[in-house]
Amino acid sequence: MFRLEVRTSTPAWFNLALPLLAIGATLVLCSGLIALAGAGVPDAYGVMFTASLGDSYAITETMVRAAPMIFTGLAVAVAFRAKFWNIGAEGQLLAGAVASCFVGAIPMPGPLAMVLMAVAGAAAGAAVALVPATLRVKFKVDDVVSSLLLNSVIYYALMALIEGPWKDSFSGYPISPPIEDSANFPVLIEGTRLHLGVIVALLAAPLIWFLIVRTTLGFRIRVTGENPEAARYGGIHVERVLISTALLSGALAGLAGVGEVGGVHFQVMSDISPGYGYSGIVVAMLARLNPLGVVPAAIFLAAVMTGAEAMSRATGVPAFLSDVIQGTALLAMLVALLFTAYRIRRVGVAR
Amino acid sequence: MSAVFEQIFQVGFLAAIIRIATPLAFATLGEMFSERAGVLNLGIEGIMLLSAMTGFTAASLSGSLWLGVLAAVLTGMLMGALHALFTVVLGLSQHVCGIGVTLFSSGLAYFLYRLIFGQQSVPPNINGFQTLPIPILSDIPVLGPAVFNQFALVYMAILAIPLAAFILYRTPWGLSVRMVGENPRAADSAGVSVIATRFQAVVLGGALMGLAGAFLSMAQFNAFTFGVVSGRGWVAIALVVFGRWDPWRSAGAALLFAFVDALQLRMQASGLGHIPYEAFLMLPFIFTIVAMAVMSRNAVAPSALLKPFRREER
């Protein structure tokens, strides 16, 4: 006989084993779709791997795509640690993109422009995240729904801007005017798109890890998430911690938008984010909410996205496979997480 | 301003409201059933998209629209069952699973559509549902042609509202749904299977979301495009809150939203509006967020919403 038992602690190797298990299960499940499309499974995954991580140029492209997901992944990880259910990283990213585009279009010395773009983008993202947090703290409004609905509000605000005052009067395209050339983030390796923002994203992860694991604020965030009653009893102002968490989370998501404007698109358009905010949830869950784990998780998703297009050209399997992989990976990870809560134990028949 | 009023009382305008409201009414009722049982289903956006795709594909390949509707409903039920498996049976977090179901279903919809129809410059379309005038009733001035000269699916939506209210408030199963959403512990003591009831409610909700998807791709647009749902699932999430988890109020909220949307479309078309149309599209979301802040004091949301039920944990 087997029985499910509640686990009291989880071994450390689970942090690595569970995401790998989830990713493995995802690739096995999705190979069915590749076969359905009439392509060889090893071929398809092979092309996907080579085109995203096979040579140095491919790696830079993958890193450029990973950068926004590192930021949104961190945003979600920080928020979920405090059990502030921020589903609004998508809207916060868009707000960050719009704010940084405003600032980037003002003529000023390049380095100053870049710093101000980052500040403005982070502030805009934080301001958006403040809404669901305030509503929860002051009015007990469910943060899941309010943060989700704000995504639509911000999206339509962005559309109103690019179809209204920002509209390109010359071409009539709904795109914002470009930012100043001097505000474009410097490219680190000539001939690639690897920009300064990618390095900032990679540095942000250990910084946020340090903040969560080693600082007082991080401790408060963790305690608030794990046991708000105990936190309150221990003298932690839980409401204030939730607000701080929201500001930090929103700022990180806003920075994802800054990187896309300053380093990739140099302007704002309606599809500036192909759902990076929602991908952030996948990244954070795969990382088990560990800021250091966010980096490999984001690189994995970015590699899948970058590789899917090449795979589609080579094998005819629709590139939308990457979207299926993303969704499946999230669901598989959630199931894998059950192993942290329960374990299967053999129950002896007689002693 | 008088021009605006003239527009409102046109038959075409009323008919447009009804047509815009129909998929929202299905989706909102579907989400409401799920939430009344204590399960938030953020998979709605993806479930509607996948159902729109399977419905369109089945109709396109078989030539039968009703077979398409059946396919869409089955798809909705299947994805509802998937969400219920994760959130009800396994007790995983509802919001994260919902996002997972939406990402998975939308990805699958795009993937399968591209696989079946390839990449075409003009998306293939079908001869969708035709209007079906109801004898006598459709002769009533203004109201007749607007309400009783519609697609069969519109009539189904209109009938679904009292039916949903009846099921929820007047049947033993509806009582169980409300119990497991309000106080699962008590329901369990009273001999109601919390897991089974929640599972059934989420699957029923999925079926209604499937009908919403079917309407979009087989009556409203007669084609499947990647933007066929474009946020209507999120609108439904808002409308359920706005309609205070009640079938009548939720349907009323859908009608109100459809009115604003239809007005917005008219103003855009006639060049009357000086306000950007996006401002109108934002309204339901802003209203809902404000409404949540105002309402939370009388706590009308199902008490056990978002809380998984495990029998052994007391």
XYZ file of C-alpha atoms in Angstrom:
665
model
C 0.000 0.000 0.000
C 1.075 3.532 -0.684
C -0.030 6.621 1.128
C 0.438 10.372 0.635
C 2.103 11.944 3.596
C 2.516 15.602 4.410
C 6.154 16.600 4.214
C 7.649 18.769 6.887
C 10.824 19.690 5.028
C 12.175 19.333 1.529
C 15.716 18.304 0.636
C 17.832 20.992 -1.075
C 18.342 19.016 -4.273
C 14.611 19.406 -4.944
C 15.264 23.004 -6.015
C 17.153 21.719 -9.019
C 15.412 18.392 -9.523
C 11.825 19.646 -9.681
C 12.257 22.228 -12.469
C 14.323 19.728 -14.463
C 11.623 17.114 -13.942
C 8.944 19.589 -15.045
C 10.922 20.664 -18.116
C 11.630 17.041 -19.009
C 7.948 16.141 -18.717
C 7.037 19.200 -20.795
C 9.405 18.282 -23.616
C 8.102 14.698 -23.623
C 4.454 15.853 -23.679
C 5.092 18.412 -26.419
C 6.957 15.898 -28.565
C 3.500 14.507 -29.310
C 2.655 17.756 -31.078
C 5.898 17.642 -33.063
C 5.064 14.112 -34.174
C 1.539 15.271 -35.035
C 3.077 17.917 -37.286
C 4.961 15.130 -39.058
C 8.469 16.055 -37.996
C 11.136 14.048 -36.205
C 11.209 14.836 -32.514
C 15.034 14.779 -32.118
C 15.353 16.886 -35.283
C 12.930 19.531 -34.079
C 14.396 19.841 -30.583
C 17.875 19.679 -32.123
C 17.227 22.654 -34.390
C 15.617 24.471 -31.490
C 18.729 23.980 -29.386
C 21.243 24.882 -32.101
C 19.356 27.985 -33.136
C 19.107 29.306 -29.595
C 22.269 28.144 -27.847
C 24.367 26.581 -30.608
C 26.735 29.454 -31.402
C 27.733 32.734 -29.847
C 25.402 34.851 -31.974
C 22.448 32.610 -31.138
C 23.330 32.870 -27.469
C 23.311 36.673 -27.623
C 19.870 36.621 -29.262
C 18.579 34.305 -26.551
C 20.030 36.545 -23.850
C 18.375 39.618 -25.388
C 15.054 37.793 -25.148
C 15.783 36.478 -21.656
C 16.452 39.944 -20.191
C 12.811 41.129 -19.932
C 11.781 37.737 -18.545
C 14.541 37.895 -15.905
C 13.021 41.182 -14.753
C 9.386 40.028 -14.836
C 10.437 36.706 -13.283
C 12.124 38.592 -10.430
C 9.071 40.828 -10.105
C 6.764 37.835 -9.707
C 9.192 35.919 -7.464
C 9.526 38.845 -5.037
C 5.761 39.418 -4.965
C 4.833 35.752 -4.543
C 7.379 35.423 -1.708
C 5.230 37.853 0.288
C 2.062 36.196 -1.055
C 1.253 39.427 -2.852
C -0.342 37.852 -5.921
C 0.924 40.163 -8.615
C -0.526 38.907 -11.911
C -0.010 42.416 -13.282
C 3.638 42.304 -14.395
C 2.442 42.660 -17.999
C 0.778 46.019 -17.302
C 3.676 47.177 -15.143
C 6.079 46.325 -17.971
C 3.999 48.357 -20.427
C 3.863 51.301 -18.004
C 7.646 51.131 -17.651
C 8.054 51.072 -21.423
C 5.812 54.117 -21.932
C 7.490 56.142 -19.159
C 10.993 55.371 -20.403
C 9.966 56.230 -23.944
C 8.741 59.654 -22.782
C 12.047 60.337 -21.052
C 14.175 58.849 -23.829
C 12.665 61.211 -26.374
C 13.908 64.283 -24.480
C 17.298 65.448 -25.806
C 19.981 65.166 -23.128
C 23.368 63.499 -22.678
C 23.112 59.741 -23.315
C 24.192 58.340 -19.928
C 21.872 60.744 -18.097
C 19.005 59.773 -20.395
C 19.565 56.069 -19.716
C 19.603 56.529 -15.952
C 16.488 58.693 -16.055
C 14.731 56.211 -18.350
C 15.395 53.444 -15.842
C 14.216 55.614 -12.950
C 11.056 56.693 -14.780
C 10.269 53.138 -15.950
C 10.783 51.647 -12.515
C 8.664 54.382 -10.935
C 5.856 53.845 -13.435
C 5.840 50.094 -12.861
C 5.894 50.617 -9.104
C 3.019 53.091 -9.317
C 0.886 50.559 -11.198
C 1.689 47.781 -8.714
C 0.838 50.115 -5.854
C -2.835 50.091 -6.898
C -3.646 46.421 -6.183
C -1.447 46.475 -3.077
C -3.181 49.550 -1.654
C -6.603 48.140 -2.491
C -5.720 44.932 -0.696
C -4.284 46.626 2.376
C -6.957 49.319 2.707
C -10.081 47.664 1.298
C -9.278 43.928 1.404
C -9.709 43.752 -2.376
C -8.455 40.506 -3.883
C -5.077 41.315 -5.478
C -5.247 38.503 -8.066
C -8.222 39.981 -9.889
C -7.346 43.664 -9.443
C -3.761 43.246 -10.670
C -4.962 41.161 -13.616
C -7.621 43.686 -14.648
C -5.107 46.536 -14.441
C -3.203 44.887 -17.301
C -6.112 45.654 -19.618
C -6.397 49.227 -18.330
C -2.703 49.910 -18.972
C -2.853 48.197 -22.365
C -5.717 50.405 -23.531
C -3.974 53.493 -22.135
C -0.926 52.568 -24.211
C -3.120 52.046 -27.282
C -4.791 55.422 -26.721
C -1.341 57.020 -26.649
C 0.051 55.391 -29.773
C -3.181 55.826 -31.728
C -3.635 59.358 -30.414
C -0.986 61.909 -29.458
C 1.948 59.607 -30.261
C 0.670 58.382 -33.626
C 3.182 58.744 -36.425
C 1.544 61.539 -38.412
C 3.821 60.805 -41.376
C 3.233 57.085 -41.849
C 0.006 56.796 -39.845
C 1.354 53.757 -37.999
C 0.296 53.400 -34.374
C 3.822 53.635 -32.983
C 5.478 56.137 -30.686
C 8.185 58.498 -31.904
C 11.627 56.908 -31.424
C 13.794 57.814 -28.470
C 16.923 59.916 -29.047
C 19.802 58.012 -30.653
C 22.012 58.992 -27.740
C 19.574 57.281 -25.381
C 19.867 53.936 -27.164
C 21.533 51.459 -24.812
C 25.073 50.689 -25.971
C 25.582 47.377 -27.754
C 28.193 45.311 -25.938
C 29.346 43.054 -28.770
C 29.432 44.570 -32.222
C 27.268 42.793 -34.782
C 24.838 41.526 -32.145
C 21.895 43.063 -30.290
C 23.377 42.309 -26.863
C 22.756 45.583 -25.041
C 23.639 47.046 -21.664
C 20.184 46.179 -20.278
C 20.952 42.462 -20.500
C 23.928 42.878 -18.161
C 21.776 44.938 -15.796
C 19.191 42.146 -15.765
C 21.873 39.547 -15.011
C 23.204 41.689 -12.160
C 19.722 42.350 -10.810
C 19.169 38.676 -10.022
C 21.974 38.251 -7.424
C 21.131 41.697 -6.047
C 17.497 40.712 -5.450
C 18.663 37.372 -4.059
C 20.847 39.232 -1.561
C 17.939 41.496 -0.684
C 15.563 38.603 -0.068
C 17.952 36.321 1.779
C 20.249 38.670 3.648
C 18.440 41.929 4.456
C 15.810 42.915 6.985
C 13.322 43.829 4.283
C 13.860 40.439 2.664
C 13.303 38.721 5.993
C 10.093 40.671 6.496
C 8.917 39.799 2.990
C 9.510 36.107 3.616
C 7.867 36.040 7.031
C 4.876 38.008 5.762
C 4.428 35.445 3.004
C 4.958 32.380 5.131
C 3.016 33.359 8.213
C 1.428 36.804 8.368
C 0.029 36.157 11.857
C 3.450 35.323 13.247
C 4.886 38.314 11.390
C 2.360 40.613 12.995
C 2.957 39.037 16.393
C 6.675 39.560 15.917
C 6.139 43.281 15.411
C 6.298 43.355 11.626
C 3.975 45.902 10.047
C 2.537 43.450 7.483
C 0.635 46.096 5.500
C 3.770 48.184 5.088
C 5.740 45.122 3.956
C 3.086 44.334 1.326
C 3.297 47.896 -0.008
C 7.119 47.767 -0.123
C 6.965 44.406 -1.887
C 4.538 45.767 -4.459
C 6.747 48.787 -5.128
C 9.798 46.570 -5.576
C 7.918 44.067 -7.744
C 6.369 46.751 -9.928
C 9.705 48.536 -10.324
C 11.351 45.313 -11.513
C 8.566 44.674 -14.029
C 8.829 48.297 -15.169
C 12.557 47.792 -15.807
C 11.660 44.953 -18.183
C 9.833 47.562 -20.266
C 12.763 49.986 -20.034
C 15.112 47.386 -21.478
C 12.778 46.692 -24.406
C 12.539 50.409 -25.248
C 16.168 51.346 -24.620
C 17.846 48.227 -25.963
C 15.589 46.513 -28.504
C 12.778 48.571 -30.077
C 13.777 52.208 -29.288
C 10.074 53.102 -29.369
C 6.745 51.794 -28.125
C 4.259 49.789 -30.167
C 1.210 47.713 -29.286
C 3.076 44.396 -29.358
C 6.176 45.531 -27.487
C 5.619 42.648 -25.067
C 4.587 39.233 -26.387
C 3.280 38.411 -22.922
C 6.595 38.751 -21.037
C 4.599 39.660 -17.930
C 2.761 36.341 -17.964
C 5.974 34.511 -18.866
C 7.386 36.023 -15.686
C 4.949 33.848 -13.735
C 6.249 30.752 -15.531
C 9.847 31.829 -14.882
C 9.249 32.539 -11.199
C 7.483 29.228 -10.626
C 10.204 27.255 -12.448
C 12.737 29.087 -10.266
C 10.764 28.099 -7.172
C 10.645 31.835 -6.399
C 14.422 31.899 -5.941
C 15.892 35.036 -7.577
C 19.028 33.157 -8.628
C 16.913 30.461 -10.276
C 15.113 33.112 -12.290
C 18.121 33.526 -14.600
C 18.341 29.938 -15.912
C 14.531 29.692 -16.035
C 14.284 32.864 -18.132
C 17.096 31.665 -20.404
C 15.237 28.383 -20.901
C 12.031 30.118 -21.995
C 13.980 32.568 -24.148
C 15.812 29.698 -25.833
C 12.510 27.986 -26.562
C 11.107 31.190 -28.093
C 14.230 31.953 -30.133
C 14.649 28.347 -31.223
C 11.006 27.830 -32.171
C 11.197 30.124 -35.194
C 14.234 28.344 -36.626
C 12.602 24.994 -35.879
C 9.514 26.112 -37.753
C 11.540 27.105 -40.827
C 13.524 23.865 -40.812
C 10.861 21.303 -39.993
C 7.500 22.979 -40.668
C 6.342 22.545 -37.081
C 4.420 25.738 -36.212
C 6.513 28.106 -34.076
C 3.572 28.403 -31.696
C 4.987 25.245 -30.125
C 6.916 27.634 -27.887
C 3.645 28.975 -26.446
C 2.447 25.443 -25.733
C 5.772 24.616 -24.075
C 5.446 27.669 -21.854
C 1.962 26.755 -20.650
C 2.799 23.089 -20.212
C 5.970 23.924 -18.285
C 3.992 26.039 -15.819
C 1.384 23.321 -15.271
C 4.036 20.591 -15.025
C 5.964 22.637 -12.477
C 2.850 23.098 -10.372
C 2.315 19.348 -10.311
C 5.998 18.763 -9.543
C 5.679 21.136 -6.585
C 3.246 18.650 -5.035
C 6.312 16.573 -4.201
C 7.433 19.349 -1.877
C 4.180 19.217 0.037
C 3.642 15.477 0.056
C 5.656 12.337 -0.230
C 4.623 8.878 -1.208
C 5.340 6.445 1.549
C 4.996 2.689 1.537
C 2.786 1.551 4.318
C 3.641 -1.864 5.788
C 0.872 -4.433 5.979
C 1.812 -5.687 9.398
C 4.542 -4.789 11.771
C -25.842 64.809 -28.072
C -29.252 64.313 -29.707
C -27.466 62.499 -32.484
C -26.203 60.044 -29.911
C -29.726 59.437 -28.606
C -31.003 58.875 -32.107
C -28.339 56.233 -32.566
C -29.312 54.430 -29.371
C -32.895 53.841 -30.391
C -32.118 52.384 -33.751
C -32.969 48.745 -34.299
C -29.509 48.043 -35.647
C -27.921 49.483 -32.563
C -30.066 47.420 -30.194
C -29.334 44.307 -32.218
C -25.618 45.077 -32.043
C -25.785 45.344 -28.253
C -27.457 41.942 -28.017
C -24.857 40.416 -30.305
C -21.903 41.877 -28.389
C -23.465 40.797 -25.094
C -24.032 37.161 -26.110
C -20.483 35.744 -25.832
C -19.928 37.835 -22.707
C -23.118 36.458 -21.148
C -22.037 32.856 -21.811
C -18.528 33.502 -20.516
C -19.714 35.429 -17.472
C -22.239 32.746 -16.495
C -19.516 30.125 -16.951
C -17.060 31.974 -14.739
C -19.828 32.623 -12.223
C -20.635 28.918 -11.789
C -16.970 28.168 -11.266
C -16.478 30.976 -8.753
C -19.698 30.237 -6.861
C -18.231 26.800 -6.205
C -15.060 28.466 -4.901
C -12.830 28.119 -7.961
C -11.466 31.165 -9.782
C -10.876 30.178 -13.399
C -8.311 32.479 -15.008
C -8.089 29.902 -17.774
C -11.198 31.486 -19.310
C -9.324 33.621 -21.835
C -7.472 30.602 -23.226
C -10.457 28.248 -22.973
C -12.570 30.636 -25.078
C -9.796 30.900 -27.653
C -9.253 27.143 -27.917
C -13.017 26.519 -28.138
C -13.362 29.152 -30.843
C -10.629 27.324 -32.752
C -11.945 23.767 -32.344
C -15.503 24.917 -33.083
C -14.440 26.724 -36.220
C -12.301 23.799 -37.343
C -15.006 21.186 -36.746
C -17.579 23.316 -38.561
C -15.197 24.035 -41.398
C -14.191 20.384 -41.896
C -17.608 18.795 -41.353
C -19.749 21.517 -42.858
C -22.036 21.382 -39.841
C -22.185 24.428 -37.604
C -23.867 22.519 -34.787
C -21.098 19.942 -34.855
C -18.782 22.912 -34.445
C -20.737 24.128 -31.442
C -20.553 20.635 -29.960
C -16.797 20.540 -30.482
C -16.425 23.934 -28.815
C -18.522 22.894 -25.828
C -16.593 19.635 -25.421
C -13.328 21.572 -25.639
C -14.544 23.944 -22.944
C -15.558 21.040 -20.718
C -12.243 19.279 -21.254
C -10.209 22.360 -20.377
C -12.527 23.005 -17.433
C -11.817 19.471 -16.278
C -8.083 20.129 -16.631
C -8.351 23.247 -14.476
C -10.494 21.352 -11.973
C -8.020 18.469 -11.878
C -5.243 20.863 -10.875
C -7.151 23.167 -8.565
C -9.863 20.954 -7.067
C -8.439 17.439 -7.051
C -4.777 18.343 -6.509
C -5.566 21.553 -4.628
C -2.967 23.678 -6.468
C -3.117 27.461 -6.431
C -6.026 28.627 -8.579
C -4.584 31.823 -10.017
C -1.298 30.283 -11.145
C -3.079 27.240 -12.628
C -5.524 29.534 -14.393
C -2.693 31.465 -16.020
C -1.149 28.105 -16.923
C -4.384 26.903 -18.525
C -4.695 30.159 -20.477
C -1.088 30.006 -21.725
C -1.452 26.327 -22.610
C -4.844 26.622 -24.340
C -3.937 29.707 -26.349
C -0.650 28.135 -27.412
C -2.443 24.953 -28.418
C -5.104 26.924 -30.322
C -2.495 28.826 -32.359
C -0.434 25.697 -32.919
C -3.282 23.462 -34.102
C -4.844 26.190 -36.234
C -1.553 26.795 -38.033
C -1.054 23.047 -38.413
C -4.502 22.459 -39.912
C -4.926 25.563 -42.062
C -1.303 26.550 -42.749
C -0.224 30.124 -43.180
C -2.661 31.955 -45.441
C -2.732 35.621 -46.335
C -6.517 35.700 -46.025
C -7.802 33.635 -43.094
C -10.279 30.963 -44.207
C -13.863 31.632 -43.221
C -17.097 29.686 -43.013
C -20.736 30.404 -43.648
C -21.601 31.124 -40.063
C -24.940 31.054 -38.328
C -27.743 32.962 -40.054
C -30.354 34.925 -38.184
C -33.408 32.923 -37.224
C -36.491 35.146 -36.865
C -38.977 33.895 -34.311
C -42.516 34.069 -35.759
C -44.873 36.693 -34.272
C -42.320 37.920 -31.685
C -40.050 39.296 -34.388
C -42.940 41.493 -35.592
C -42.968 43.543 -32.391
C -41.790 47.038 -33.354
C -38.142 47.860 -32.549
C -37.717 45.109 -29.941
C -38.822 42.350 -32.320
C -36.216 42.756 -35.032
C -33.523 43.618 -32.456
C -34.053 40.711 -30.071
C -36.094 38.085 -31.920
C -34.318 38.176 -35.256
C -30.992 36.862 -34.028
C -28.736 33.805 -34.199
C -29.896 30.634 -32.475
C -26.955 30.987 -30.089
C -28.306 34.372 -28.979
C -31.598 32.775 -27.958
C -29.619 30.113 -26.115
C -27.788 32.839 -24.190
C -31.064 34.560 -23.321
C -32.497 31.264 -22.069
C -29.272 30.423 -20.248
C -29.717 33.327 -17.823
C -32.984 32.198 -16.113
C -31.806 28.608 -16.410
C -28.560 29.416 -14.612
C -30.484 31.265 -11.909
C -32.879 28.331 -11.552
C -30.058 25.793 -11.315
C -28.118 27.879 -8.815
C -30.987 28.886 -6.537
C -33.676 26.230 -6.970
C -32.008 22.858 -7.397
C -30.237 20.637 -4.851
C -27.120 20.706 -7.001
C -27.175 24.506 -7.060
C -27.441 24.505 -3.286
C -24.414 22.218 -3.111
C -22.492 24.571 -5.407
C -23.259 27.543 -3.190
C -22.397 25.542 -0.067
C -19.009 24.356 -1.294
C -18.229 27.917 -2.330
C -19.278 29.459 0.952
C -18.414 26.903 3.572
C -16.883 23.694 2.224
C -16.296 22.351 5.727
C -19.999 22.536 6.539
C -20.938 21.136 3.137
C -18.626 18.210 3.767
C -20.224 17.542 7.171
C -23.643 17.672 5.519
C -22.552 14.860 3.224
C -21.946 16.967 0.106
C -18.858 15.905 -1.822
C -16.874 19.130 -2.063
C -14.458 17.766 -4.658
C -17.172 16.329 -6.936
C -19.407 19.409 -6.746
C -16.565 21.812 -7.452
C -15.337 19.642 -10.301
C -18.809 19.590 -11.889
C -19.247 23.346 -11.501
C -15.906 24.106 -13.166
C -16.708 21.705 -16.026
C -20.167 23.269 -16.502
C -18.464 26.667 -16.482
C -16.059 25.400 -19.142
C -18.990 24.314 -21.329
C -20.424 27.846 -21.167
C -17.012 29.336 -21.976
C -16.949 26.972 -24.939
C -20.272 28.382 -26.160
C -18.796 31.873 -25.863
C -15.889 30.819 -28.061
C -18.241 29.117 -30.526
C -20.290 32.293 -30.902
C -17.199 34.371 -31.660
C -15.797 32.170 -34.425
C -19.076 30.862 -35.897
C -21.619 33.655 -35.577
C -19.824 36.935 -34.958
C -16.673 36.730 -37.098
C -17.197 33.497 -39.067
C -13.448 32.960 -38.930
C -10.772 32.159 -36.398
C -8.148 34.823 -35.912
C -5.558 35.078 -33.162
C -7.368 38.117 -31.806
C -10.824 36.555 -31.868
C -11.169 36.650 -28.079
C -8.876 39.640 -27.400
C -9.481 40.076 -23.697
C -13.178 39.116 -23.563
C -12.285 36.429 -21.028
C -10.746 39.041 -18.736
C -13.851 41.186 -19.256
C -15.956 38.243 -18.044
C -13.809 37.968 -14.900
C -14.580 41.641 -14.262
C -18.293 41.258 -15.034
C -18.720 38.415 -12.547
C -17.397 40.673 -9.781
C -19.415 43.591 -11.073
C -22.510 41.368 -11.196
C -21.877 40.246 -7.619
C -21.710 36.540 -8.520
C -25.423 36.505 -9.413
C -26.688 35.193 -12.792
C -29.151 38.051 -13.378
C -26.801 40.807 -12.298
C -23.883 39.240 -14.199
C -25.953 39.057 -17.386
C -27.058 42.638 -16.744
C -23.422 43.644 -16.395
C -22.672 41.944 -19.729
C -25.521 43.898 -21.347
C -24.264 47.161 -19.867
C -20.758 46.500 -21.125
C -22.127 45.599 -24.559
C -24.036 48.891 -24.611
C -20.884 50.888 -23.892
C -18.940 48.871 -26.451
C -21.592 49.289 -29.147
C -21.790 53.020 -28.444
C -18.039 53.254 -28.702
C -18.056 51.457 -32.058
C -20.800 53.768 -33.363
C -18.989 56.890 -32.255
C -15.804 55.667 -33.859
C -17.611 54.894 -37.119
C -19.528 58.158 -37.275
C -16.579 60.267 -36.158
C -18.719 61.701 -33.378
C -16.355 60.929 -30.568
C -13.655 63.222 -29.359
C -12.765 60.809 -26.601
C -10.368 58.025 -27.646
C -12.329 54.786 -27.948
C -9.806 53.052 -25.680
C -11.225 55.114 -22.829
C -14.509 53.223 -23.236
C -12.781 49.864 -23.434
C -11.004 50.637 -20.166
C -14.240 51.451 -18.371
C -15.425 47.954 -17.355
C -12.035 47.205 -15.823
C -11.841 50.486 -13.926
C -15.473 50.189 -12.788
C -14.850 46.664 -11.542
C -11.728 47.624 -9.610
C -13.621 50.507 -7.994
C -16.642 48.277 -7.374
C -14.434 45.710 -5.652
C -13.107 48.392 -3.320
C -16.617 49.603 -2.491
C -18.200 46.167 -2.201
C -15.552 44.384 -0.188
C -17.076 45.731 2.999
C -20.223 43.689 2.563
C -18.160 40.747 1.340
C -20.332 39.330 -1.412
C -17.635 37.136 -2.919
C -17.969 33.399 -2.224
C -16.086 33.005 1.064
C -14.110 29.977 -0.023
C -13.026 31.459 -3.376
C -9.342 30.701 -4.060
C -9.169 28.289 -1.112
C -8.443 24.670 -1.982
C -10.242 22.066 0.084
C -8.410 19.173 1.663
C -10.405 16.942 3.895
C -7.621 15.936 6.234
C -6.586 19.522 6.978
C -8.826 20.834 9.671
